[in-house]
Amino acid sequence: MAAAAAAAAEDEEVAKRRKAHGMLKLYYGITEEGKGGERLLEPTDIDGVHFDPELYLTQLRKERSLAQLMDVESDMVRQIRALDSDMQTLVYENYNKFISATDTIRKMKNDFKKMEDEMDGLAANMAVITEFSASISSTLQERHQHITKLSGVHTLLRKLQFLFELPARLNKCIELKAYAQAVSYHSKARSVLHQYQHMPSFHGIQTDCQAIMAGLADTLRQRFRDSSSSTQELSECVELLLSLEEPAHLLCDEFLAHGRGRLASHLSDLEGSGDVLEFVDRGCGGFISDSCLLAASYQALFCKEPGSTAQMAEEKLTKFLEELSEGYFELVEIRLRQEKSLGDNSLLVRALDRFHRRLQAPSKLVPGCGFNRRGTEIVVRVAQERLAQYLQALKDFFQGCLTDVRQALAAPRVPGKEAPALGELLAGLSASVLNQIKTVLAAVHLFTAKDVAFSDKPYFKGEFCSQGVREGLIVAFIKSICQTARQFCESPGEKGANTPPVLLLLLSRLCLDYETSTISYILTLTDEQFLGQDHSPVTPVSSLCSLARSTAQTLLNQYVKSQGLVVSQMLRKSVETRDWVATIEPRNVRAVMKRVVEDVTGVDVQVGLLYEEGVRKAHSSDSSKRTFSVYSSSRLQGRYAQSYTPSAPLDTNLLSNIQKLFSERIDIFSTVQFNKVSILTGIIKISLKTFLECVRLRTFGRYGLQQIQVDCHYLQLYLWRFVSDENLVHCLLDEVVGSAAHRCLDPLPMEQSVIEVICERG
């Protein structure tokens, strides 16, 4: 059964292949030579011409089983149905073609009948014509040579008549102002007259014609020199004068001189134009258009045929256009530089685009003039100047933003209305500057738009993007921000003397934000919008970030110094203006100490609005209760005990110096970190160091020393919480009290319990 099924499948495949490739050939009995001939002679081939059904059935009964016979039958029925369906489809699809072919054959029969009749008539007519032609030829055969001779004589007489009538014809043409016709007549006869000028009659005609044409040449020259003549009239005059064999170099000079006046008038008209787009339109529509028309006419007249004359004429034209275009380009560049308004950059770009496009025509007409090169140079210079203007505008905008911030910081506080928060001022300043940069980039991007003709120039594909926009505009502006911020750190007496410290703090945070993220964002945005093909070196992002960070560090250091100076001034004045020898017994904390604590607290709040807290060392549980070693240690008690001996002061000083050797050195002006704790620590170190130095310059009495003890204890109670290490405050205040004790005339310390009571009450 498997073999039978395989055989049936093979037969079916053969049948499909045969139907697909040879159905119509087999149907019409068409065969290829040398292919399948033996197969068609096979009587058992159902598709062959010599098919014998009896033999086929006998063969099937012998070779196939019953099941295979049934399969063959079903396959044959299916093939018959498929053939019937295919035949019906062919008939339906080609029915209209069959009908049309029948109609065409019927019409062709009718047309051929008419054509046969017409051909018969044509043949009869041709026979008649042939008969008449033979008759005429035989009749005129004897007179043919005579007629040819007479025809030549007639032609010669007509030429002689034309020559004798030529002067009259020329005068008539000149009278009718048909100058071209007169030149044409003279050109036809000039060679003949020159050839036979030795004959008197022809010599007279030649003389008259020369006189007439000389007058015509004078008339043409007058028209040529007339300033009111149009370009077409000039071209006609030059063409006629060249036909009259006028010198070509003189005509070139006169033609260009006439055009110079018209082009110069266009240049003078440009000086009073309106906006830049109107200026460019007038220049292109006047000077450039007339230059193209003049060049085209000039070349059509003098440069038609290559040679020395054409080369001479081309050189004169190139030199002429270079001279005049120099003035035009100067006017254009001056007018374009007058465009200072940065509001709508599209007007300037459209004007430059139109200017550049209109220069393509004269550049193609006269390649030697370099119109395209000069125009591109002007566009490049204008673009560079525009970048410089935008850079200056960004600088002015940043200065304006700083002015607004300073006014907001210095504005008097209205009762019931909160002062602007530093965070809001910083966010507003940063957002304003960033939005302005984006606006400038969008305006500058118009120079590289795809619909702008000059955007495919090498400069705008490379150097403009990298060196112009990125380096010359964005990087330069970022450096300008840092430079402007550093100017606020100048020495007193200059610009930095009047700078509010809070502005330094705000600018330091701005520069730190630029270092962290803003610079990378701005340069990434710039590189995405301006994909230049220039490989020249550019400023790396890391270099700008380092500059911004160093600027932020400088500003923050200056802020710490400024705020430390404010607190130090209060402490210095409080020490210098008091008589510490004759002072009364302390009963309260001095007001200046309370003011110091209030100012430091205000600075803490101010800095906390912009900077993070920072890291502190672990505080002891009794930080606010600590006492100072100067008046609690054995060295003070030993020095000022009742059993005082001469060697005691020496021993005490020695002990004090030894203690300083082993104590940690305090760097007052160390680098400040970008956090609140470090900033406050720096301010407090400067303040307490000033307090210490002022105390060292004074002499104290007993109550003066006790007042210093009370003040230092009060400062210890409140300042330790602002610094990174409480031991720093304790050490500095310890030195202050120790210095006061060393300079005290009657050093009797106040009891610690009394000091605490006074400070708690204060």
PDB file of N, CA and C in Angstrom, residues 162-179 181-183 185-186 204-205 207-216 219:
ATOM      1  N   PHE A 162      21.652  94.645 -57.621  1.00  0.00           N
ATOM      2  CA  PHE A 162      21.707  94.852 -56.161  1.00  0.00           C
ATOM      3  C   PHE A 162      22.874  95.760 -55.792  1.00  0.00           C
ATOM      4  N   LEU A 163      24.022  95.542 -56.492  1.00  0.00           N
ATOM      5  CA  LEU A 163      25.187  96.373 -56.194  1.00  0.00           C
ATOM      6  C   LEU A 163      24.946  97.826 -56.596  1.00  0.00           C
ATOM      7  N   PHE A 164      24.362  98.036 -57.776  1.00  0.00           N
ATOM      8  CA  PHE A 164      24.117  99.411 -58.219  1.00  0.00           C
ATOM      9  C   PHE A 164      23.073 100.105 -57.348  1.00  0.00           C
ATOM     10  N   GLU A 165      22.128  99.341 -56.816  1.00  0.00           N
ATOM     11  CA  GLU A 165      21.093  99.930 -55.962  1.00  0.00           C
ATOM     12  C   GLU A 165      21.504  99.973 -54.492  1.00  0.00           C
ATOM     13  N   LEU A 166      22.703  99.432 -54.152  1.00  0.00           N
ATOM     14  CA  LEU A 166      23.093  99.313 -52.743  1.00  0.00           C
ATOM     15  C   LEU A 166      23.143 100.662 -52.021  1.00  0.00           C
ATOM     16  N   PRO A 167      23.779 101.713 -52.565  1.00  0.00           N
ATOM     17  CA  PRO A 167      23.787 102.991 -51.829  1.00  0.00           C
ATOM     18  C   PRO A 167      22.378 103.485 -51.518  1.00  0.00           C
ATOM     19  N   ALA A 168      21.472 103.373 -52.522  1.00  0.00           N
ATOM     20  CA  ALA A 168      20.098 103.824 -52.274  1.00  0.00           C
ATOM     21  C   ALA A 168      19.429 102.959 -51.203  1.00  0.00           C
ATOM     22  N   ARG A 169      19.664 101.664 -51.258  1.00  0.00           N
ATOM     23  CA  ARG A 169      19.085 100.767 -50.255  1.00  0.00           C
ATOM     24  C   ARG A 169      19.592 101.122 -48.845  1.00  0.00           C
ATOM     25  N   LEU A 170      20.897 101.392 -48.758  1.00  0.00           N
ATOM     26  CA  LEU A 170      21.472 101.720 -47.452  1.00  0.00           C
ATOM     27  C   LEU A 170      20.867 103.003 -46.898  1.00  0.00           C
ATOM     28  N   ASN A 171      20.766 104.013 -47.747  1.00  0.00           N
ATOM     29  CA  ASN A 171      20.164 105.271 -47.289  1.00  0.00           C
ATOM     30  C   ASN A 171      18.722 105.072 -46.834  1.00  0.00           C
ATOM     31  N   LYS A 172      17.974 104.257 -47.597  1.00  0.00           N
ATOM     32  CA  LYS A 172      16.592 103.993 -47.233  1.00  0.00           C
ATOM     33  C   LYS A 172      16.506 103.280 -45.876  1.00  0.00           C
ATOM     34  N   CYS A 173      17.379 102.312 -45.649  1.00  0.00           N
ATOM     35  CA  CYS A 173      17.370 101.588 -44.367  1.00  0.00           C
ATOM     36  C   CYS A 173      17.717 102.517 -43.210  1.00  0.00           C
ATOM     37  N   ILE A 174      18.709 103.406 -43.449  1.00  0.00           N
ATOM     38  CA  ILE A 174      19.085 104.344 -42.385  1.00  0.00           C
ATOM     39  C   ILE A 174      17.951 105.314 -42.105  1.00  0.00           C
ATOM     40  N   GLU A 175      17.274 105.724 -43.189  1.00  0.00           N
ATOM     41  CA  GLU A 175      16.130 106.631 -43.019  1.00  0.00           C
ATOM     42  C   GLU A 175      15.028 105.965 -42.209  1.00  0.00           C
ATOM     43  N   LEU A 176      14.811 104.681 -42.431  1.00  0.00           N
ATOM     44  CA  LEU A 176      13.785 103.941 -41.684  1.00  0.00           C
ATOM     45  C   LEU A 176      14.312 103.409 -40.349  1.00  0.00           C
ATOM     46  N   LYS A 177      15.587 103.692 -39.993  1.00  0.00           N
ATOM     47  CA  LYS A 177      16.237 103.226 -38.763  1.00  0.00           C
ATOM     48  C   LYS A 177      16.324 101.700 -38.693  1.00  0.00           C
ATOM     49  N   ALA A 178      16.353 101.112 -39.906  1.00  0.00           N
ATOM     50  CA  ALA A 178      16.561  99.660 -39.972  1.00  0.00           C
ATOM     51  C   ALA A 178      18.057  99.413 -40.091  1.00  0.00           C
ATOM     52  N   TYR A 179      18.782  99.715 -38.975  1.00  0.00           N
ATOM     53  CA  TYR A 179      20.237  99.664 -39.022  1.00  0.00           C
ATOM     54  C   TYR A 179      20.752  98.239 -39.234  1.00  0.00           C
ATOM     55  N   GLN A 181      19.367  95.862 -40.972  1.00  0.00           N
ATOM     56  CA  GLN A 181      19.200  95.503 -42.372  1.00  0.00           C
ATOM     57  C   GLN A 181      20.281  96.159 -43.225  1.00  0.00           C
ATOM     58  N   ALA A 182      20.621  97.420 -42.896  1.00  0.00           N
ATOM     59  CA  ALA A 182      21.659  98.114 -43.652  1.00  0.00           C
ATOM     60  C   ALA A 182      23.005  97.413 -43.486  1.00  0.00           C
ATOM     61  N   VAL A 183      23.329  97.021 -42.264  1.00  0.00           N
ATOM     62  CA  VAL A 183      24.592  96.318 -42.033  1.00  0.00           C
ATOM     63  C   VAL A 183      24.586  94.981 -42.748  1.00  0.00           C
ATOM     64  N   TYR A 185      22.969  94.218 -45.591  1.00  0.00           N
ATOM     65  CA  TYR A 185      23.191  94.473 -47.023  1.00  0.00           C
ATOM     66  C   TYR A 185      24.670  94.738 -47.293  1.00  0.00           C
ATOM     67  N   HIS A 186      25.260  95.584 -46.466  1.00  0.00           N
ATOM     68  CA  HIS A 186      26.656  95.950 -46.702  1.00  0.00           C
ATOM     69  C   HIS A 186      27.585  94.749 -46.507  1.00  0.00           C
ATOM     70  N   GLY A 204      33.281 103.477 -57.385  1.00  0.00           N
ATOM     71  CA  GLY A 204      32.362 104.539 -56.976  1.00  0.00           C
ATOM     72  C   GLY A 204      31.319 104.014 -56.008  1.00  0.00           C
ATOM     73  N   ILE A 205      30.779 102.826 -56.329  1.00  0.00           N
ATOM     74  CA  ILE A 205      29.788 102.245 -55.423  1.00  0.00           C
ATOM     75  C   ILE A 205      30.414 101.982 -54.053  1.00  0.00           C
ATOM     76  N   THR A 207      32.927 103.531 -52.639  1.00  0.00           N
ATOM     77  CA  THR A 207      33.165 104.802 -51.936  1.00  0.00           C
ATOM     78  C   THR A 207      31.877 105.316 -51.309  1.00  0.00           C
ATOM     79  N   ASP A 208      30.797 105.273 -52.074  1.00  0.00           N
ATOM     80  CA  ASP A 208      29.514 105.738 -51.527  1.00  0.00           C
ATOM     81  C   ASP A 208      29.079 104.892 -50.334  1.00  0.00           C
ATOM     82  N   CYS A 209      29.258 103.597 -50.470  1.00  0.00           N
ATOM     83  CA  CYS A 209      28.839 102.709 -49.359  1.00  0.00           C
ATOM     84  C   CYS A 209      29.674 102.955 -48.108  1.00  0.00           C
ATOM     85  N   GLN A 210      30.970 103.169 -48.290  1.00  0.00           N
ATOM     86  CA  GLN A 210      31.820 103.419 -47.126  1.00  0.00           C
ATOM     87  C   GLN A 210      31.426 104.710 -46.417  1.00  0.00           C
ATOM     88  N   ALA A 211      31.088 105.726 -47.190  1.00  0.00           N
ATOM     89  CA  ALA A 211      30.670 106.986 -46.580  1.00  0.00           C
ATOM     90  C   ALA A 211      29.354 106.808 -45.814  1.00  0.00           C
ATOM     91  N   ILE A 212      28.444 106.077 -46.440  1.00  0.00           N
ATOM     92  CA  ILE A 212      27.151 105.847 -45.780  1.00  0.00           C
ATOM     93  C   ILE A 212      27.352 105.046 -44.487  1.00  0.00           C
ATOM     94  N   MET A 213      28.168 103.989 -44.526  1.00  0.00           N
ATOM     95  CA  MET A 213      28.369 103.142 -43.349  1.00  0.00           C
ATOM     96  C   MET A 213      29.165 103.870 -42.269  1.00  0.00           C
ATOM     97  N   ALA A 214      30.054 104.806 -42.677  1.00  0.00           N
ATOM     98  CA  ALA A 214      30.756 105.612 -41.672  1.00  0.00           C
ATOM     99  C   ALA A 214      29.764 106.471 -40.900  1.00  0.00           C
ATOM    100  N   GLY A 215      28.788 107.081 -41.658  1.00  0.00           N
ATOM    101  CA  GLY A 215      27.747 107.844 -40.974  1.00  0.00           C
ATOM    102  C   GLY A 215      26.914 106.965 -40.056  1.00  0.00           C
ATOM    103  N   LEU A 216      26.618 105.742 -40.527  1.00  0.00           N
ATOM    104  CA  LEU A 216      25.852 104.817 -39.688  1.00  0.00           C
ATOM    105  C   LEU A 216      26.632 104.446 -38.427  1.00  0.00           C
ATOM    106  N   THR A 219      26.319 107.209 -35.979  1.00  0.00           N
ATOM    107  CA  THR A 219      24.997 107.175 -35.350  1.00  0.00           C
ATOM    108  C   THR A 219      24.926 106.087 -34.270  1.00  0.00           C
TER     109      THR A 219
END
